[in-house]
C-alpha atoms as one frame of an Amber mdcrd trajectory, in Angstrom:
protein
 -46.738 -58.290  22.582 -47.663 -61.443  20.730 -50.934 -62.356  19.135 -51.809
 -65.742  17.776 -53.942 -65.581  14.666 -55.681 -68.858  13.954 -55.017 -70.740
  10.768 -57.876 -69.919   8.430 -58.929 -69.503   4.812 -59.541 -66.194   3.092
 -61.143 -64.974  -0.087 -58.561 -63.292  -2.324 -60.499 -60.861  -4.524 -59.078
 -59.382  -7.729 -61.092 -56.745  -9.586 -60.194 -56.139 -13.261 -57.620 -53.364
 -13.631 -59.647 -51.640 -16.337 -62.782 -51.440 -14.161 -64.071 -48.001 -13.223
 -62.961 -47.140  -9.667 -66.482 -46.181  -8.591 -67.832 -49.583  -9.658 -64.930
 -51.422  -7.979 -65.500 -49.451  -4.759 -69.197 -50.309  -4.902 -68.244 -53.982
  -5.258 -65.882 -53.762  -2.265 -68.628 -52.152  -0.201 -70.973 -55.016  -1.028
 -68.275 -57.588  -0.199 -67.669 -55.887   3.141 -71.407 -55.963   3.781 -71.339
 -59.759   3.349 -68.773 -59.922   6.168 -70.819 -57.613   8.404 -74.014 -59.564
   7.742 -72.154 -62.791   8.537 -71.020 -61.402  11.883 -74.570 -60.362  12.771
 -76.140 -63.680  11.804 -73.424 -65.843  13.406 -73.180 -64.347  16.892 -70.244
 -62.087  16.098 -68.080 -64.731  14.412 -65.564 -63.367  11.946 -63.606 -64.435
   8.890 -61.708 -66.781  11.229 -64.773 -69.009  11.690 -64.303 -72.505  10.281
 -67.340 -72.261   7.974 -66.946 -68.640   6.842 -65.978 -69.549   3.262 -68.769
 -72.089   2.803 -71.351 -69.786   4.367 -70.404 -66.750   2.281 -69.330 -68.245
  -1.040 -72.813 -68.210  -2.651 -73.133 -64.459  -1.979 -69.585 -63.828  -3.240
 -70.316 -65.785  -6.440 -73.450 -63.708  -7.009 -71.417 -60.502  -6.723 -68.763
 -62.014  -8.977 -71.378 -62.314 -11.730 -72.348 -58.662 -11.258 -68.850 -57.145
 -10.941 -66.656 -59.529 -12.926 -63.926 -59.977 -10.323 -61.908 -63.141  -9.842
 -61.469 -64.796  -6.484 -59.576 -67.662  -4.976 -59.650 -69.177  -1.533 -56.260
 -69.226   0.166 -55.213 -70.885   3.408 -53.437 -68.461   5.710 -51.395 -69.255
   8.803
């Protein structure tokens, strides 16, 4: 079976290694909630949507301030 995954961009999130696991897990939960909220507000679109990064980046930056993680945006094929 073959599946074609569209070319898209992704957030690559890197939490500090010395961060408490509970706090990092809380941060991941909030990041996952951004994705779920995006799906709900964009008729079920996912991270493969062309504007996903632009639509979600302000919320990701806000969490970055709170949790101190680094992120990059990477193009994936």
